[in-house]
Coordinates of C-alpha atoms in Angstrom, one line a residue:
M11 CA 48.7 -24.0 207.8
S12 CA 51.0 -21.6 209.5
T13 CA 47.9 -19.9 211.0
G14 CA 46.6 -23.1 212.4
R15 CA 50.0 -24.0 213.9
A16 CA 50.2 -20.5 215.5
L17 CA 46.7 -21.0 217.0
W18 CA 47.6 -24.4 218.3
R19 CA 50.7 -23.0 220.0
R20 CA 48.7 -20.4 221.7
L21 CA 46.5 -22.9 223.4
P22 CA 47.5 -23.4 227.1
P23 CA 48.7 -26.9 228.1
W24 CA 45.8 -27.4 230.5
A25 CA 43.3 -26.8 227.7
V26 CA 45.0 -29.4 225.5
D27 CA 45.1 -31.9 228.3
T28 CA 41.4 -31.3 229.2
G29 CA 40.5 -32.0 225.5
L30 CA 42.5 -35.2 225.5
V31 CA 40.8 -36.4 228.8
A32 CA 37.4 -35.6 227.3
L33 CA 38.2 -37.6 224.1
A34 CA 39.6 -40.5 226.1
L35 CA 36.5 -40.7 228.2
L36 CA 34.3 -40.5 225.1
D37 CA 36.4 -43.3 223.5
A38 CA 36.0 -45.5 226.6
W39 CA 32.3 -44.7 226.9
I40 CA 31.7 -45.8 223.3
N41 CA 33.5 -49.1 224.0
L42 CA 31.8 -49.8 227.3
L43 CA 28.3 -48.6 226.4
G44 CA 25.8 -51.3 227.7
E45 CA 28.4 -53.9 228.7
G46 CA 30.9 -52.2 231.0
T47 CA 31.5 -53.5 234.5
P48 CA 32.4 -51.3 237.5
V49 CA 36.0 -52.5 237.2
M50 CA 36.2 -51.5 233.5
W51 CA 34.7 -48.1 234.2
A52 CA 37.2 -47.5 237.0
C53 CA 40.1 -48.5 234.7
A54 CA 38.7 -46.2 232.0
A55 CA 38.3 -43.3 234.4
G56 CA 41.8 -43.7 235.9
G57 CA 43.5 -44.1 232.6
S58 CA 41.7 -41.1 231.1
A59 CA 42.1 -38.8 234.1
G60 CA 45.8 -39.7 234.3
L61 CA 46.4 -37.7 231.1
F62 CA 46.3 -34.6 233.2
L63 CA 49.7 -35.7 234.6
R64 CA 51.2 -36.9 231.4
R65 CA 53.7 -34.1 231.1
R66 CA 55.1 -34.6 234.6
F67 CA 54.9 -38.4 235.0
P68 CA 54.8 -39.8 231.4
L69 CA 55.8 -43.4 232.3
A70 CA 53.4 -43.7 235.2
V71 CA 50.6 -42.3 233.1
F72 CA 51.3 -44.9 230.3
L73 CA 51.3 -47.7 232.8
L74 CA 47.9 -46.4 234.1
T75 CA 46.4 -46.7 230.6
L76 CA 47.4 -50.4 230.3
P77 CA 44.4 -51.8 232.3
M78 CA 41.9 -49.9 230.1
T79 CA 43.7 -51.2 227.0
L80 CA 43.4 -54.7 228.3
F81 CA 39.6 -54.6 228.8
M82 CA 38.5 -52.5 225.8
D83 CA 39.5 -51.4 222.3
V84 CA 40.5 -47.8 223.1
A85 CA 43.0 -45.6 221.2
I86 CA 43.1 -42.1 222.5
A87 CA 44.5 -42.6 226.0
P88 CA 47.3 -45.1 225.2
I89 CA 48.4 -43.2 222.0
A90 CA 48.6 -39.9 223.9
A91 CA 50.5 -41.5 226.7
L92 CA 53.0 -43.2 224.4
Y93 CA 53.5 -40.0 222.4
T94 CA 54.2 -38.0 225.6
L95 CA 56.6 -40.6 226.8
A96 CA 58.4 -40.8 223.4
A97 CA 58.7 -37.0 223.3
S98 CA 60.2 -36.7 226.8
T99 CA 62.8 -39.6 226.9
R100 CA 65.7 -40.8 224.9
N101 CA 65.7 -44.3 226.3
R102 CA 64.7 -46.3 223.2
P103 CA 64.8 -49.7 224.8
L104 CA 62.2 -48.4 227.3
L105 CA 60.1 -47.0 224.4
A106 CA 60.3 -50.4 222.6
G107 CA 59.3 -52.2 225.8
C108 CA 56.3 -49.9 226.3
A109 CA 55.2 -50.4 222.7
L110 CA 55.3 -54.2 223.2
L111 CA 53.4 -53.9 226.5
N112 CA 50.7 -51.8 224.8
A113 CA 50.5 -54.3 221.9
A114 CA 50.3 -57.2 224.3
A115 CA 47.6 -55.6 226.4
G116 CA 45.6 -54.8 223.3
T117 CA 46.0 -58.3 221.9
L118 CA 45.1 -60.2 225.0
A119 CA 41.7 -58.7 225.0
W120 CA 40.8 -60.4 221.7
P121 CA 40.9 -64.0 222.7
L122 CA 38.9 -63.2 225.8
S123 CA 36.1 -61.7 223.6
D124 CA 33.0 -63.6 222.6
G125 CA 33.5 -63.0 218.9
F126 CA 36.5 -65.2 218.2
P127 CA 37.3 -68.9 219.2
G128 CA 40.0 -69.2 221.9
D129 CA 42.3 -71.4 219.8
D130 CA 42.5 -68.9 216.9
R131 CA 46.3 -68.2 217.4
T132 CA 46.8 -67.0 213.8
W133 CA 44.3 -64.2 214.2
T134 CA 45.8 -63.3 217.6
L135 CA 49.3 -63.0 216.0
V136 CA 48.0 -60.9 213.2
Q137 CA 46.2 -58.7 215.7
F138 CA 49.4 -58.4 217.8
V139 CA 51.4 -57.2 214.8
Y140 CA 48.7 -54.7 213.9
T141 CA 48.5 -53.4 217.4
L142 CA 52.3 -53.2 217.7
A143 CA 52.5 -51.2 214.5
T144 CA 49.8 -48.9 215.8
A145 CA 51.7 -48.5 219.1
F146 CA 55.0 -47.6 217.3
A147 CA 53.3 -44.8 215.4
P148 CA 53.0 -42.4 218.4
V149 CA 56.5 -43.5 219.5
L150 CA 58.0 -42.6 216.2
F151 CA 56.1 -39.3 216.1
G152 CA 57.2 -38.4 219.6
Q153 CA 60.8 -39.1 218.7
L154 CA 60.4 -37.0 215.6
V155 CA 59.1 -34.1 217.6
Q156 CA 62.0 -34.5 220.0
A157 CA 64.5 -34.5 217.2
R158 CA 62.8 -31.4 215.8
H159 CA 63.2 -29.6 219.1
D160 CA 66.8 -30.6 219.2
V161 CA 67.4 -29.3 215.7
A162 CA 65.7 -26.0 216.5
R163 CA 67.8 -25.7 219.6
R164 CA 71.0 -26.4 217.6
L165 CA 70.0 -23.8 215.0
V166 CA 69.5 -21.2 217.8
E167 CA 73.0 -22.1 219.1
V168 CA 74.5 -21.8 215.6
K169 CA 72.8 -18.5 215.1
E170 CA 74.2 -17.2 218.4
A171 CA 77.6 -18.5 217.6
R172 CA 77.6 -16.7 214.2
E173 CA 76.4 -13.5 215.8
H174 CA 79.2 -13.8 218.3
E175 CA 81.7 -14.4 215.5
R176 CA 80.4 -11.4 213.6
A177 CA 80.8 -9.3 216.8
L178 CA 84.3 -10.5 217.3
Y179 CA 85.1 -9.7 213.6
A180 CA 83.7 -6.2 214.0
Q181 CA 85.7 -5.7 217.1
T182 CA 88.8 -6.9 215.3
V183 CA 88.2 -4.5 212.4
L184 CA 87.5 -1.7 214.8
A185 CA 90.7 -2.4 216.8
R186 CA 92.7 -2.4 213.6
E187 CA 91.3 0.9 212.4
R188 CA 91.8 2.4 215.9
A189 CA 95.4 1.2 215.9
Q190 CA 96.0 2.7 212.5
L191 CA 94.4 6.0 213.5
A192 CA 96.5 6.0 216.7
R193 CA 99.7 5.5 214.6
E194 CA 98.7 8.4 212.3
M195 CA 98.0 10.7 215.2
H196 CA 101.3 9.7 216.9
D197 CA 103.4 10.0 213.7
V198 CA 101.9 13.2 212.2
V199 CA 100.1 15.3 214.8
S200 CA 102.4 14.5 217.7
H201 CA 105.4 15.3 215.5
Q202 CA 104.0 18.7 214.5
V203 CA 103.0 19.7 218.0
S204 CA 106.4 18.7 219.3
L205 CA 108.1 21.0 216.8
I206 CA 105.8 23.8 217.8
A207 CA 106.7 23.2 221.5
V208 CA 110.5 23.1 220.6
Q209 CA 110.3 26.3 218.5
A210 CA 108.3 28.1 221.2
G211 CA 110.9 27.1 223.8
A212 CA 113.7 28.4 221.6
L213 CA 111.8 31.7 221.0
Q214 CA 111.2 32.1 224.7
V215 CA 114.9 31.9 225.4
A216 CA 116.0 34.1 222.5
A217 CA 113.3 36.8 222.6
K218 CA 114.3 40.2 224.0
D219 CA 110.8 41.6 224.4
S220 CA 108.9 40.5 227.5
D221 CA 105.6 40.2 225.6
A222 CA 107.2 38.0 223.0
R223 CA 108.7 35.8 225.8
E224 CA 105.3 35.5 227.5
A225 CA 103.6 34.6 224.2
A226 CA 106.3 32.0 223.5
R227 CA 105.8 30.6 227.1
T228 CA 102.1 30.3 226.5
I229 CA 102.6 28.5 223.2
R230 CA 105.0 26.1 224.8
T231 CA 102.6 25.4 227.7
L232 CA 99.7 24.8 225.4
S233 CA 101.8 22.6 223.1
A234 CA 102.9 20.5 226.1
N235 CA 99.3 20.2 227.3
T236 CA 98.2 19.2 223.8
L237 CA 100.9 16.5 223.7
D238 CA 99.7 15.2 227.0
E239 CA 96.1 15.0 225.9
L240 CA 97.2 13.5 222.6
R241 CA 99.1 10.8 224.5
H242 CA 96.0 9.9 226.4
M243 CA 93.9 9.7 223.2
V244 CA 96.4 7.5 221.5
T245 CA 96.4 5.2 224.5
L246 CA 92.6 5.1 224.4
L247 CA 92.5 4.4 220.7
R248 CA 95.0 1.5 221.0
A249 CA 93.0 0.0 223.9
S250 CA 91.2 -3.2 223.0
G251 CA 88.1 -2.2 225.0
G252 CA 88.8 -4.5 227.9
R253 CA 87.9 -3.6 231.5
T254 CA 91.5 -3.7 232.5
T255 CA 92.4 -0.7 230.3
E256 CA 92.4 2.6 232.1
L257 CA 90.6 5.2 230.0
T258 CA 91.6 8.9 229.7
P259 CA 90.8 11.0 232.8
Q260 CA 88.1 13.4 231.7
P261 CA 88.1 17.0 232.9
T262 CA 85.4 18.4 235.3
L263 CA 84.5 21.7 236.7
A264 CA 87.4 21.5 239.1
D265 CA 89.7 21.9 236.1
L266 CA 88.0 24.9 234.8
R267 CA 90.1 27.6 236.5
Q268 CA 93.3 25.9 235.3
L269 CA 91.9 26.0 231.8
L270 CA 91.3 29.7 232.1
A271 CA 94.7 30.3 233.5
N272 CA 96.5 28.5 230.7
S273 CA 94.3 30.0 227.9
G274 CA 96.5 33.1 227.4
I275 CA 93.3 35.3 227.3
E276 CA 92.2 37.8 229.9
T277 CA 89.2 36.0 231.2
T278 CA 86.8 36.5 234.2
L279 CA 84.8 33.7 235.7
T280 CA 81.5 34.4 237.5
G281 CA 78.7 32.4 238.9
Q282 CA 78.6 28.7 239.8
L283 CA 76.8 25.5 239.0
P284 CA 75.2 23.1 241.4
A285 CA 77.6 20.7 243.0
D286 CA 75.5 17.6 242.2
I287 CA 75.4 17.8 238.4
S288 CA 76.5 14.8 236.6
T289 CA 80.0 14.1 235.4
T290 CA 78.8 14.2 231.8
A291 CA 77.3 17.6 232.3
Q292 CA 80.5 18.9 233.9
R293 CA 82.6 17.6 231.0
T294 CA 80.2 19.2 228.5
V295 CA 80.5 22.6 230.3
Y296 CA 84.3 22.3 230.3
R297 CA 84.5 21.4 226.6
T298 CA 82.2 24.3 225.8
V299 CA 84.4 26.8 227.6
Q300 CA 87.5 25.2 226.0
E301 CA 86.1 25.5 222.5
A302 CA 84.9 29.0 223.1
L303 CA 88.3 30.2 224.3
T304 CA 90.0 28.4 221.4
N305 CA 87.8 30.3 219.0
V306 CA 88.7 33.6 220.8
R307 CA 92.4 32.9 220.3
K308 CA 91.8 32.1 216.6
H309 CA 89.3 34.7 215.5
A310 CA 89.5 37.5 218.1
P311 CA 93.1 38.2 219.1
G312 CA 93.5 40.7 221.9
A313 CA 89.8 40.2 223.0
R314 CA 88.8 39.7 226.6
A315 CA 86.4 36.9 227.6
E316 CA 83.8 36.4 230.3
V317 CA 82.7 32.9 231.4
R318 CA 79.4 33.0 233.4
L319 CA 78.1 29.9 235.0
W320 CA 74.5 30.0 235.9
H321 CA 71.5 27.9 237.0
N322 CA 67.9 28.2 238.0
P323 CA 65.3 25.7 239.2
H324 CA 64.7 24.5 235.6
H325 CA 68.0 24.9 233.7
F326 CA 71.7 25.3 234.1
G327 CA 74.4 26.3 231.7
V328 CA 77.4 28.4 230.8
T329 CA 77.7 31.6 228.7
V330 CA 81.0 32.6 227.2
T331 CA 81.2 36.1 225.7
N332 CA 84.2 37.8 224.2
T333 CA 84.8 41.4 223.2
A334 CA 85.7 42.6 219.8
P335 CA 89.3 41.8 218.6
T336 CA 91.9 44.5 219.2
R337 CA 94.4 43.2 216.6
P338 CA 93.9 42.1 213.0
T339 CA 92.8 38.5 212.6
V340 CA 94.6 36.0 210.6
A341 CA 92.4 33.9 208.3
L342 CA 92.6 30.3 209.5
P343 CA 90.9 27.3 207.9
S344 CA 87.9 26.1 209.8
A345 CA 85.2 23.5 209.2
R346 CA 83.2 24.4 212.3
H347 CA 83.6 20.8 213.6
G348 CA 84.2 22.2 217.1
L349 CA 80.7 23.8 217.3
I350 CA 79.1 20.8 215.7
G351 CA 80.7 18.6 218.4
L352 CA 79.4 21.0 221.1
K353 CA 75.9 20.8 219.8
E354 CA 76.0 17.0 219.8
R355 CA 77.2 17.1 223.5
A356 CA 74.4 19.5 224.3
E357 CA 71.8 17.2 222.7
L358 CA 73.0 14.3 224.8
L359 CA 71.9 16.4 227.8
D360 CA 68.6 17.3 226.1
G361 CA 69.9 20.8 225.9
T362 CA 70.8 23.4 223.3
L363 CA 73.8 25.4 222.2
T364 CA 73.6 28.8 220.6
A365 CA 76.5 30.7 219.0
E366 CA 76.0 34.2 217.6
P367 CA 77.8 37.6 217.3
T368 CA 77.1 40.4 219.7
P369 CA 76.2 44.0 218.8
E370 CA 79.5 45.2 220.1
G371 CA 81.5 43.1 217.6
G372 CA 82.2 40.2 219.9
Y373 CA 80.8 36.7 220.0
T374 CA 78.8 34.7 222.5
I375 CA 78.3 30.9 223.0
E376 CA 75.7 29.6 225.4
L377 CA 75.0 26.1 226.6
R378 CA 71.6 25.5 228.2
A379 CA 70.5 22.2 229.6
P380 CA 67.5 21.1 231.7
A381 CA 68.1 20.5 235.3
R382 CA 66.3 17.1 235.1
S383 CA 69.1 15.7 233.0
D384 CA 71.4 15.8 236.0

């Protein structure tokens, strides 16, 4: 049954209307065979051909079928016209009047026929009731189809409303989790970094050795920058996602030299990248250099670093290489989340990230991305 319904829905409207016109003409031809007058044939042709316009002018097409109903015992054309009218209007008094008109036209033909005496009023009344019941059948069916379409439309609206409610609930849960995460970051991380900045400031003032003062100054500067970035991230996490919220300004290549200056590492910068690469690519290059220098500070104290920007017709990228450490390293906990994040950023550019030790005891990190991703 579902297969037949699907095939029926695939039929174009013009094909359905053509079939109805053909059936209506056949119905009229059977009734007029051997006894039809030119007037009857004209009424049959007009009423049948009018079914082509039943979707646009349902009431006019129904009125066009009344003459053929008056002269002959036809069913296809008036039933199709009544059904189309009932499926396209909600005016029930109009539908009742059309059903009465159709029954009256169909009944008036019976006393005018040769087979029944003209004074047989009882048979005429019975025939009128029968024709009226037949006329109400397509009207009720058309109203049922209209109600079915209304219910289907309401179900779609209810489904969309529920999906909207689920989206709002998900956004509410996400906002609550982000607010909780923002509070944790503010209460824990910000507090610890603030203590680091304060202690570094005190050490800078109290230290006698110039190297110690410079190291304390670097720690204090990095702590202050970390607090500033943390403040932006907390603001972003607390944002509801509306357009009026200003998001965190993201670094670009223009901020790269400032990053190297504040790194506390002897670093050289060579090469350049095309000026027209995307902001996403610039941010990825910046974060790659930032993570590489962080790893140098953590795992290669005293090492020098070289940052080389490069590009060719097919690829662009950055290579960060550091020398072997000159001082003993301190074992620090690491889950390698930084490199994992860099690889994910590289994949967004359809590129790759490689990280491996050098034969001289240093380390190198290279980001390579295709130029077409710009």
